[in-house]
Amino acid sequence: MTRWAPDAPARLEQAAIELFASRGYAATTVPEIAERAGLTTRTFFRHYTDKREVLFLRERDFPRIVSELLAAAPPALTPWGLVMHGFETVVSRDFDGWREGMRRRRAIIRSDPHLRERELLKSSMLSRAIEEALVARGAEDAELLARLGSAVFDTALDAWLDDDADPPLLQVLRATRARMLRLVD
Amino acid sequence: MTRWAPDAPARLEQAAIELFASRGYAATTVPEIAERAGLTTRTFFRHYTDKREVLFLRERDFPRIVSELLAAAPPALTPWGLVMHGFETVVSRDFDGWREGMRRRRAIIRSDPHLRERELLKSSMLSRAIEEALVARGAEDAELLARLGSAVFDTALDAWLDDDADPPLLQVLRATRARMLRLVD
DNA sequence: TGTCCTGATGACATGTTGTGTCATCACTCT
DNA sequence: AGAGTGATGACACAACATGTCATCAGGACA
């Protein structure tokens, strides 16, 4: 047990989500978030580089996770199969059950372009991690593959969050991948 | 002839590019940019909502242009053909010749995550415009098509800027589209 | 038991970004 | 000539973000 209440980052995240949801992102200030978490403004900025970042605590590990996943994947896969294998694995492990929380978070993010911007940067960093993992395995066209994979994944995620029937995300992802094949020529 | 020197937005853009290039994005302040353009800080923020935006003056018209292009495209095209038709048209009209300017701008944008973020938002807004144009023409899977198109376009643009042989962007775009077909399964 | 070290936090100061508000002044329209 | 328009200047100010030093609980170790 440490001297301070533990998990300052998580407490700040929780306080921020509550305030953003109730009075809006732009209308809540960092001092307000810090106070609700029982901390000071300065401490907020020690854990998060800026006000937007507090909504993306979970995303911090994504690039590393995907990177490890791709490095450990079966060697026989095609490059595109490898990319989709990574997404399918992480999706089966980490996503189902979080749907409601993700919906709430998405509603906040959609309410402000600054948050949308940060979300796009996170997605782009994930794409970059995929690209590097592909290069490490000697694949060609890593940049294009990573971007296409991200496009399919992001679209699947949106469809999953919008679908009130709440199917498994893995199923939506595979369907989106198949849709893509039918569309392009 | 107006009372003030014309083209305040363009002058601010020019001043900003010069300062960003010489001393870096983070190290130049808005008052410095404004002074170099012969204007005040307050006037800078009248023309640009924030410091990042000054690098994206040209992007303002993109969504409208693509939108009009897709609305006026031949009706016989497949949805994917329509998306790529839009990119191919705009690319042939507006891009060749700007390569050096775009390379300089890209170097600045890559130097700072805040600028990269804004660039991603612009790309996303373009994608959204494509999606809406597709919906207006009654296409299915508009979101996925727009995202895939953007992925191909962004990748082609990067390859074009990196290729010292300076081929026509249209050619690079078509090659990227073809590469994509070979990759996915 | 006492001392030193460590690391998270608080306290304070400060620079930068972004906005609200009102005044100014050249130009235009009538 | 006088009223209206619209871009800009001037000023005030809130919020964001960072640098720096002080504080203080707990662990390591003699």
Short mmCIF file of C-alpha atoms (C1' of nucleotides) in Angstrom, two decimals:
data_model
loop_
_atom_site.label_atom_id
_atom_site.label_comp_id
_atom_site.label_asym_id
_atom_site.label_seq_id
_atom_site.Cartn_x
_atom_site.Cartn_y
_atom_site.Cartn_z
CA MET A 1 0.00 0.00 0.00
CA THR A 2 1.45 3.32 -0.98
CA ARG A 3 1.04 6.62 0.75
CA TRP A 4 -1.31 8.00 -1.89
CA ALA A 5 -4.56 6.46 -3.03
CA PRO A 6 -3.54 4.21 -5.91
CA ASP A 7 -4.34 4.42 -9.58
CA ALA A 8 -4.24 8.15 -10.06
CA PRO A 9 -4.49 7.74 -13.89
CA ALA A 10 -7.62 5.58 -13.63
CA ARG A 11 -9.23 7.91 -11.11
CA LEU A 12 -8.56 10.89 -13.35
CA GLU A 13 -10.00 9.00 -16.31
CA GLN A 14 -13.14 8.14 -14.39
CA ALA A 15 -13.62 11.70 -13.15
CA ALA A 16 -13.08 13.07 -16.66
CA ILE A 17 -15.58 10.68 -18.27
CA GLU A 18 -18.24 11.60 -15.75
CA LEU A 19 -17.72 15.33 -16.20
CA PHE A 20 -17.46 15.15 -19.99
CA ALA A 21 -20.68 13.14 -20.13
CA SER A 22 -22.62 15.44 -17.85
CA ARG A 23 -21.54 18.91 -18.92
CA GLY A 24 -19.61 18.36 -22.13
CA TYR A 25 -15.95 18.14 -23.04
CA ALA A 26 -15.32 21.82 -23.81
CA ALA A 27 -17.18 23.02 -20.73
CA THR A 28 -15.17 21.02 -18.22
CA THR A 29 -11.76 22.28 -17.16
CA VAL A 30 -8.73 20.33 -16.09
CA PRO A 31 -8.81 21.76 -12.55
CA GLU A 32 -12.35 20.44 -12.22
CA ILE A 33 -11.30 16.95 -13.29
CA ALA A 34 -8.33 16.99 -10.94
CA GLU A 35 -10.40 18.16 -8.01
CA ARG A 36 -13.01 15.46 -8.54
CA ALA A 37 -10.19 12.88 -8.51
CA GLY A 38 -8.72 14.42 -5.36
CA LEU A 39 -5.57 15.64 -7.11
CA THR A 40 -4.09 18.87 -8.42
CA THR A 41 -3.98 20.23 -11.94
CA ARG A 42 -0.25 19.72 -12.10
CA THR A 43 -0.66 16.05 -11.28
CA PHE A 44 -3.21 15.65 -14.06
CA PHE A 45 -0.62 16.84 -16.54
CA ARG A 46 1.96 14.46 -15.11
CA HIS A 47 -0.20 11.50 -16.09
CA TYR A 48 -1.69 12.87 -19.30
CA THR A 49 0.10 15.13 -21.73
CA ASP A 50 -3.11 17.03 -22.40
CA LYS A 51 -6.82 17.17 -21.70
CA ARG A 52 -7.75 14.97 -24.69
CA GLU A 53 -5.40 12.17 -23.74
CA VAL A 54 -7.36 11.25 -20.62
CA LEU A 55 -9.92 9.40 -22.78
CA PHE A 56 -7.30 7.13 -24.34
CA LEU A 57 -5.71 5.39 -21.38
CA ARG A 58 -6.50 1.92 -22.77
CA GLU A 59 -5.06 2.69 -26.17
CA ARG A 60 -1.58 3.09 -24.71
CA ASP A 61 -0.80 -0.63 -24.91
CA PHE A 62 -2.43 -1.33 -28.27
CA PRO A 63 0.61 -0.88 -30.49
CA ARG A 64 2.75 -3.11 -28.28
CA ILE A 65 0.07 -5.81 -28.09
CA VAL A 66 -0.49 -5.95 -31.83
CA SER A 67 3.22 -5.90 -32.42
CA GLU A 68 3.75 -8.95 -30.20
CA LEU A 69 0.76 -10.69 -31.73
CA LEU A 70 2.05 -10.31 -35.26
CA ALA A 71 5.54 -11.39 -34.31
CA ALA A 72 4.14 -14.59 -32.77
CA ALA A 73 1.67 -15.38 -35.57
CA PRO A 74 1.87 -18.56 -37.70
CA PRO A 75 4.54 -18.13 -40.37
CA ALA A 76 2.46 -19.57 -43.21
CA LEU A 77 -0.02 -16.68 -43.41
CA THR A 78 -0.16 -14.31 -46.35
CA PRO A 79 0.62 -10.68 -45.41
CA TRP A 80 -3.05 -9.71 -45.57
CA GLY A 81 -3.96 -12.84 -43.63
CA LEU A 82 -1.40 -11.84 -41.03
CA VAL A 83 -2.87 -8.40 -40.56
CA MET A 84 -6.38 -9.74 -40.20
CA HIS A 85 -5.13 -12.52 -37.91
CA GLY A 86 -3.81 -9.86 -35.55
CA PHE A 87 -7.11 -8.03 -35.43
CA GLU A 88 -9.13 -11.22 -35.05
CA THR A 89 -7.01 -12.37 -32.14
CA VAL A 90 -7.14 -9.11 -30.22
CA VAL A 91 -10.84 -8.76 -30.92
CA SER A 92 -11.69 -12.18 -29.54
CA ARG A 93 -9.62 -11.58 -26.42
CA ASP A 94 -10.27 -8.02 -25.39
CA PHE A 95 -13.44 -6.54 -26.82
CA ASP A 96 -16.64 -8.41 -26.10
CA GLY A 97 -18.18 -7.21 -22.86
CA TRP A 98 -16.76 -3.71 -23.24
CA ARG A 99 -19.40 -2.71 -25.73
CA GLU A 100 -21.42 -0.42 -23.46
CA GLY A 101 -18.36 1.36 -22.11
CA MET A 102 -17.06 1.85 -25.63
CA ARG A 103 -20.39 3.24 -26.77
CA ARG A 104 -20.38 5.81 -24.00
CA ARG A 105 -16.81 6.77 -24.78
CA ARG A 106 -17.54 7.02 -28.48
CA ALA A 107 -20.47 9.36 -27.82
CA ILE A 108 -18.13 11.72 -25.98
CA ILE A 109 -15.45 11.48 -28.66
CA ARG A 110 -17.95 12.23 -31.41
CA SER A 111 -19.14 15.32 -29.58
CA ASP A 112 -15.92 17.23 -30.16
CA PRO A 113 -13.57 17.41 -33.16
CA HIS A 114 -10.54 17.70 -30.88
CA LEU A 115 -11.33 14.29 -29.46
CA ARG A 116 -12.06 12.84 -32.87
CA GLU A 117 -8.65 14.10 -33.94
CA ARG A 118 -6.93 12.34 -31.10
CA GLU A 119 -8.80 9.13 -31.86
CA LEU A 120 -7.56 9.28 -35.43
CA LEU A 121 -4.00 9.74 -34.20
CA LYS A 122 -4.33 6.64 -32.01
CA SER A 123 -5.67 4.66 -34.94
CA SER A 124 -2.79 5.90 -37.04
CA MET A 125 -0.25 4.89 -34.40
CA LEU A 126 -1.75 1.42 -34.35
CA SER A 127 -1.51 1.28 -38.12
CA ARG A 128 2.11 2.33 -37.92
CA ALA A 129 2.84 -0.46 -35.41
CA ILE A 130 1.29 -2.98 -37.78
CA GLU A 131 3.35 -1.63 -40.62
CA GLU A 132 6.55 -2.03 -38.62
CA ALA A 133 5.64 -5.56 -37.58
CA LEU A 134 5.06 -6.44 -41.23
CA VAL A 135 8.39 -4.98 -42.24
CA ALA A 136 10.03 -6.97 -39.47
CA ARG A 137 8.61 -10.12 -41.01
CA GLY A 138 9.87 -9.11 -44.42
CA ALA A 139 6.52 -8.27 -46.00
CA GLU A 140 6.21 -5.95 -48.99
CA ASP A 141 3.64 -3.16 -49.19
CA ALA A 142 3.52 -2.90 -45.43
CA GLU A 143 2.16 0.65 -45.42
CA LEU A 144 -0.75 -0.14 -47.73
CA LEU A 145 -1.58 -3.37 -45.92
CA ALA A 146 -1.62 -1.68 -42.53
CA ARG A 147 -3.84 1.13 -43.76
CA LEU A 148 -6.30 -1.22 -45.42
CA GLY A 149 -6.40 -3.35 -42.30
CA SER A 150 -7.12 -0.31 -40.15
CA ALA A 151 -9.88 0.79 -42.51
CA VAL A 152 -11.55 -2.62 -42.25
CA PHE A 153 -11.10 -2.76 -38.48
CA ASP A 154 -12.42 0.75 -37.83
CA THR A 155 -15.43 0.12 -40.02
CA ALA A 156 -16.15 -3.17 -38.30
CA LEU A 157 -15.87 -1.56 -34.88
CA ASP A 158 -18.34 1.15 -35.83
CA ALA A 159 -20.78 -1.38 -37.24
CA TRP A 160 -20.49 -3.49 -34.10
CA LEU A 161 -21.17 -0.52 -31.82
CA ASP A 162 -24.18 0.46 -33.93
CA ASP A 163 -25.72 -2.99 -34.15
CA ASP A 164 -28.33 -3.39 -31.44
CA ALA A 165 -28.38 -7.15 -31.97
CA ASP A 166 -24.91 -7.16 -30.37
CA PRO A 167 -23.24 -9.90 -32.45
CA PRO A 168 -19.70 -10.99 -31.57
CA LEU A 169 -17.21 -8.45 -32.87
CA LEU A 170 -15.20 -11.26 -34.46
CA GLN A 171 -18.16 -12.11 -36.65
CA VAL A 172 -18.66 -8.48 -37.70
CA LEU A 173 -14.97 -8.18 -38.49
CA ARG A 174 -14.99 -11.25 -40.73
CA ALA A 175 -18.13 -10.04 -42.47
CA THR A 176 -16.54 -6.65 -43.11
CA ARG A 177 -13.46 -8.31 -44.54
CA ALA A 178 -15.65 -10.33 -46.87
CA ARG A 179 -17.65 -7.27 -47.87
CA MET A 180 -14.44 -5.56 -48.88
CA LEU A 181 -13.54 -8.35 -51.27
CA ARG A 182 -16.89 -8.06 -52.99
CA LEU A 183 -16.60 -4.29 -53.33
CA VAL A 184 -13.22 -3.64 -54.89
CA ASP A 185 -12.22 -4.26 -58.47
CA MET B 1 -7.97 47.90 -53.96
CA THR B 2 -8.85 47.61 -50.32
CA ARG B 3 -7.46 49.55 -47.45
CA TRP B 4 -5.55 46.58 -46.10
CA ALA B 5 -2.98 44.56 -47.96
CA PRO B 6 -4.98 41.72 -49.48
CA ASP B 7 -4.87 38.02 -48.78
CA ALA B 8 -4.31 38.02 -45.06
CA PRO B 9 -4.85 34.23 -44.86
CA ALA B 10 -2.23 33.54 -47.55
CA ARG B 11 0.26 35.94 -45.97
CA LEU B 12 -0.21 34.31 -42.59
CA GLU B 13 0.24 30.90 -44.17
CA GLN B 14 3.45 31.97 -45.86
CA ALA B 15 4.86 33.54 -42.69
CA ALA B 16 3.98 30.44 -40.68
CA ILE B 17 5.60 28.05 -43.15
CA GLU B 18 8.81 30.05 -43.13
CA LEU B 19 8.98 30.22 -39.35
CA PHE B 20 8.00 26.58 -38.83
CA ALA B 21 10.67 25.51 -41.30
CA SER B 22 13.42 27.60 -39.76
CA ARG B 23 12.86 27.27 -36.04
CA GLY B 24 10.32 24.47 -35.71
CA TYR B 25 6.58 24.35 -35.13
CA ALA B 26 6.58 24.25 -31.34
CA ALA B 27 9.17 26.99 -31.00
CA THR B 28 7.29 29.57 -33.04
CA THR B 29 4.45 31.47 -31.42
CA VAL B 30 1.34 32.88 -32.99
CA PRO B 31 2.35 36.48 -32.21
CA GLU B 32 5.57 35.88 -34.17
CA ILE B 33 3.66 34.60 -37.19
CA ALA B 34 1.24 37.51 -37.05
CA GLU B 35 4.01 40.07 -36.76
CA ARG B 36 5.87 38.63 -39.75
CA ALA B 37 2.65 38.91 -41.77
CA GLY B 38 2.14 42.48 -40.57
CA LEU B 39 -0.97 41.62 -38.56
CA THR B 40 -1.98 41.10 -34.94
CA THR B 41 -2.46 37.90 -33.01
CA ARG B 42 -6.18 38.49 -32.83
CA THR B 43 -6.39 38.70 -36.61
CA PHE B 44 -4.52 35.41 -36.96
CA PHE B 45 -7.24 33.71 -34.93
CA ARG B 46 -9.92 35.33 -37.05
CA HIS B 47 -8.64 33.54 -40.14
CA TYR B 48 -7.53 30.30 -38.51
CA THR B 49 -9.26 28.63 -35.60
CA ASP B 50 -5.90 27.54 -34.18
CA LYS B 51 -2.18 27.46 -34.79
CA ARG B 52 -2.26 24.08 -36.57
CA GLU B 53 -4.90 25.11 -39.04
CA VAL B 54 -2.63 27.59 -40.81
CA LEU B 55 -0.94 24.71 -42.66
CA PHE B 56 -4.19 23.45 -44.16
CA LEU B 57 -5.54 26.41 -46.08
CA ARG B 58 -5.72 24.42 -49.34
CA GLU B 59 -7.59 21.52 -47.76
CA ARG B 60 -10.59 23.71 -47.02
CA ASP B 61 -12.15 23.17 -50.46
CA PHE B 62 -11.33 19.48 -50.82
CA PRO B 63 -14.55 18.00 -49.46
CA ARG B 64 -16.68 20.28 -51.64
CA ILE B 65 -14.61 19.54 -54.75
CA VAL B 66 -14.76 15.78 -54.33
CA SER B 67 -18.41 15.99 -53.55
CA GLU B 68 -19.16 17.83 -56.79
CA LEU B 69 -16.91 15.50 -58.74
CA LEU B 70 -18.69 12.39 -57.52
CA ALA B 71 -22.11 13.89 -58.13
CA ALA B 72 -21.14 14.65 -61.75
CA ALA B 73 -19.42 11.32 -62.47
CA PRO B 74 -20.61 8.88 -65.14
CA PRO B 75 -23.56 6.90 -63.80
CA ALA B 76 -22.36 3.52 -65.05
CA LEU B 77 -19.42 3.21 -62.66
CA THR B 78 -19.31 0.65 -59.87
CA PRO B 79 -19.17 2.21 -56.39
CA TRP B 80 -15.47 1.45 -56.05
CA GLY B 81 -14.88 2.71 -59.59
CA LEU B 82 -16.69 5.89 -58.63
CA VAL B 83 -14.49 6.52 -55.61
CA MET B 84 -11.33 5.98 -57.59
CA HIS B 85 -12.69 8.07 -60.46
CA GLY B 86 -13.01 11.00 -58.07
CA PHE B 87 -9.44 10.67 -56.87
CA GLU B 88 -8.07 10.19 -60.38
CA THR B 89 -9.83 13.31 -61.62
CA VAL B 90 -8.72 15.56 -58.82
CA VAL B 91 -5.21 14.18 -59.00
CA SER B 92 -4.84 14.89 -62.70
CA ARG B 93 -6.15 18.42 -62.29
CA ASP B 94 -4.62 19.76 -59.13
CA PHE B 95 -1.54 17.94 -58.01
CA ASP B 96 1.30 17.72 -60.49
CA GLY B 97 3.60 20.69 -60.16
CA TRP B 98 2.90 21.08 -56.45
CA ARG B 99 5.20 18.25 -55.50
CA GLU B 100 8.00 20.35 -54.03
CA GLY B 101 5.67 22.53 -51.99
CA MET B 102 3.90 19.47 -50.69
CA ARG B 103 7.17 17.83 -49.73
CA ARG B 104 8.18 20.87 -47.70
CA ARG B 105 4.82 20.99 -46.03
CA ARG B 106 4.89 17.28 -45.28
CA ALA B 107 8.29 17.63 -43.63
CA ILE B 108 6.85 20.21 -41.25
CA ILE B 109 3.74 18.15 -40.56
CA ARG B 110 5.80 15.07 -39.78
CA SER B 111 7.90 17.02 -37.31
CA ASP B 112 5.08 17.38 -34.80
CA PRO B 113 2.30 15.01 -33.71
CA HIS B 114 -0.13 17.89 -33.30
CA LEU B 115 0.19 18.64 -37.00
CA ARG B 116 -0.01 14.97 -37.94
CA GLU B 117 -3.22 14.84 -35.94
CA ARG B 118 -4.75 17.70 -37.87
CA GLU B 119 -3.71 16.13 -41.16
CA LEU B 120 -5.51 12.94 -40.18
CA LEU B 121 -8.62 14.92 -39.33
CA LYS B 122 -8.55 16.55 -42.77
CA SER B 123 -8.17 13.17 -44.42
CA SER B 124 -11.06 11.89 -42.35
CA MET B 125 -13.24 14.83 -43.35
CA LEU B 126 -12.50 14.10 -46.98
CA SER B 127 -13.42 10.48 -46.42
CA ARG B 128 -16.66 11.56 -44.82
CA ALA B 129 -17.49 13.75 -47.83
CA ILE B 130 -16.93 10.79 -50.13
CA GLU B 131 -19.14 8.64 -47.97
CA GLU B 132 -21.95 11.19 -48.15
CA ALA B 133 -21.62 11.52 -51.91
CA LEU B 134 -21.86 7.74 -52.23
CA VAL B 135 -24.94 7.65 -50.06
CA ALA B 136 -26.45 10.40 -52.21
CA ARG B 137 -25.98 8.17 -55.24
CA GLY B 138 -27.58 5.27 -53.44
CA ALA B 139 -24.48 3.17 -52.94
CA GLU B 140 -24.24 0.52 -50.23
CA ASP B 141 -21.23 0.19 -47.92
CA ALA B 142 -20.39 3.84 -48.32
CA GLU B 143 -18.35 4.06 -45.13
CA LEU B 144 -16.12 1.13 -45.99
CA LEU B 145 -15.66 2.27 -49.59
CA ALA B 146 -14.69 5.78 -48.54
CA ARG B 147 -12.19 4.51 -45.99
CA LEU B 148 -10.59 2.09 -48.40
CA GLY B 149 -10.37 4.80 -51.03
CA SER B 150 -8.70 7.14 -48.58
CA ALA B 151 -6.22 4.45 -47.59
CA VAL B 152 -5.26 3.90 -51.22
CA PHE B 153 -5.07 7.62 -51.92
CA ASP B 154 -2.97 8.46 -48.86
CA THR B 155 -0.59 5.62 -49.62
CA ALA B 156 -0.25 6.71 -53.23
CA LEU B 157 0.40 10.29 -52.21
CA ASP B 158 3.16 9.22 -49.84
CA ALA B 159 4.76 7.02 -52.47
CA TRP B 160 4.60 9.84 -55.00
CA LEU B 161 6.26 12.30 -52.64
CA ASP B 162 8.98 9.77 -51.83
CA ASP B 163 9.73 8.77 -55.42
CA ASP B 164 12.64 10.82 -56.74
CA ALA B 165 11.81 9.78 -60.30
CA ASP B 166 8.75 12.06 -59.98
CA PRO B 167 6.23 10.01 -61.98
CA PRO B 168 2.76 11.45 -62.59
CA LEU B 169 0.64 11.04 -59.47
CA LEU B 170 -2.13 9.52 -61.56
CA GLN B 171 0.16 6.69 -62.52
CA VAL B 172 1.19 6.07 -58.91
CA LEU B 173 -2.44 6.10 -57.84
CA ARG B 174 -3.43 3.50 -60.44
CA ALA B 175 -0.47 1.34 -59.52
CA THR B 176 -1.43 1.51 -55.84
CA ARG B 177 -4.98 0.53 -56.67
CA ALA B 178 -3.68 -2.46 -58.61
CA ARG B 179 -1.30 -3.41 -55.81
CA MET B 180 -4.22 -3.50 -53.42
CA LEU B 181 -6.09 -6.03 -55.55
CA ARG B 182 -3.09 -8.34 -55.57
CA LEU B 183 -2.66 -8.09 -51.80
CA VAL B 184 -6.05 -8.84 -50.32
CA ASP B 185 -7.78 -12.18 -50.14
"C1'" DT C 1 16.17 2.90 15.63
"C1'" DG C 2 17.84 6.26 12.63
"C1'" DT C 3 19.43 8.05 8.22
"C1'" DC C 4 19.40 8.26 3.34
"C1'" DC C 5 17.18 7.71 -0.88
"C1'" DT C 6 13.23 7.48 -4.02
"C1'" DG C 7 9.15 8.82 -6.26
"C1'" DA C 8 4.62 10.74 -6.39
"C1'" DT C 9 2.50 14.83 -5.28
"C1'" DG C 10 1.68 19.89 -4.00
"C1'" DA C 11 2.63 24.77 -4.62
"C1'" DC C 12 3.87 28.48 -7.32
"C1'" DA C 13 5.24 31.02 -11.39
"C1'" DT C 14 4.97 31.67 -16.11
"C1'" DG C 15 4.46 31.34 -21.17
"C1'" DT C 16 1.15 30.18 -24.85
"C1'" DT C 17 -3.21 29.45 -26.87
"C1'" DG C 18 -7.68 30.92 -27.84
"C1'" DT C 19 -11.93 34.09 -27.26
"C1'" DG C 20 -15.05 38.08 -26.10
"C1'" DT C 21 -15.78 42.81 -26.74
"C1'" DC C 22 -15.49 47.32 -28.29
"C1'" DA C 23 -13.22 50.94 -31.07
"C1'" DT C 24 -11.37 52.42 -35.47
"C1'" DC C 25 -11.21 53.60 -40.11
"C1'" DA C 26 -11.18 53.17 -45.18
"C1'" DC C 27 -14.38 52.14 -48.53
"C1'" DT C 28 -19.13 51.91 -50.64
"C1'" DC C 29 -23.77 52.97 -51.45
"C1'" DT C 30 -27.34 56.19 -51.76
"C1'" DA D 1 -22.37 64.32 -47.08
"C1'" DG D 2 -23.85 60.75 -44.16
"C1'" DA D 3 -24.98 56.00 -42.97
"C1'" DG D 4 -23.59 51.38 -43.31
"C1'" DT D 5 -20.14 47.56 -43.88
"C1'" DG D 6 -16.39 44.74 -42.81
"C1'" DA D 7 -11.64 43.82 -41.76
"C1'" DT D 8 -8.56 45.02 -38.35
"C1'" DG D 9 -6.48 46.80 -33.81
"C1'" DA D 10 -6.48 47.07 -28.80
"C1'" DC D 11 -7.35 45.21 -24.51
"C1'" DA D 12 -8.82 41.92 -21.12
"C1'" DC D 13 -9.05 37.36 -19.68
"C1'" DA D 14 -9.84 32.26 -19.12
"C1'" DA D 15 -7.86 27.82 -20.00
"C1'" DC D 16 -4.05 24.94 -21.31
"C1'" DA D 17 0.50 23.40 -20.55
"C1'" DT D 18 5.19 23.30 -18.44
"C1'" DG D 19 9.35 24.32 -15.42
"C1'" DT D 20 11.00 24.25 -10.85
"C1'" DC D 21 11.39 23.54 -6.12
"C1'" DA D 22 9.43 21.84 -1.73
"C1'" DT D 23 7.23 18.13 0.82
"C1'" DC D 24 6.62 13.81 2.74
"C1'" DA D 25 5.53 8.68 3.20
"C1'" DG D 26 7.76 4.47 2.62
"C1'" DG D 27 11.68 1.25 1.64
"C1'" DA D 28 16.68 0.00 2.07
"C1'" DC D 29 20.27 -0.48 4.90
"C1'" DA D 30 23.55 0.15 8.67
#
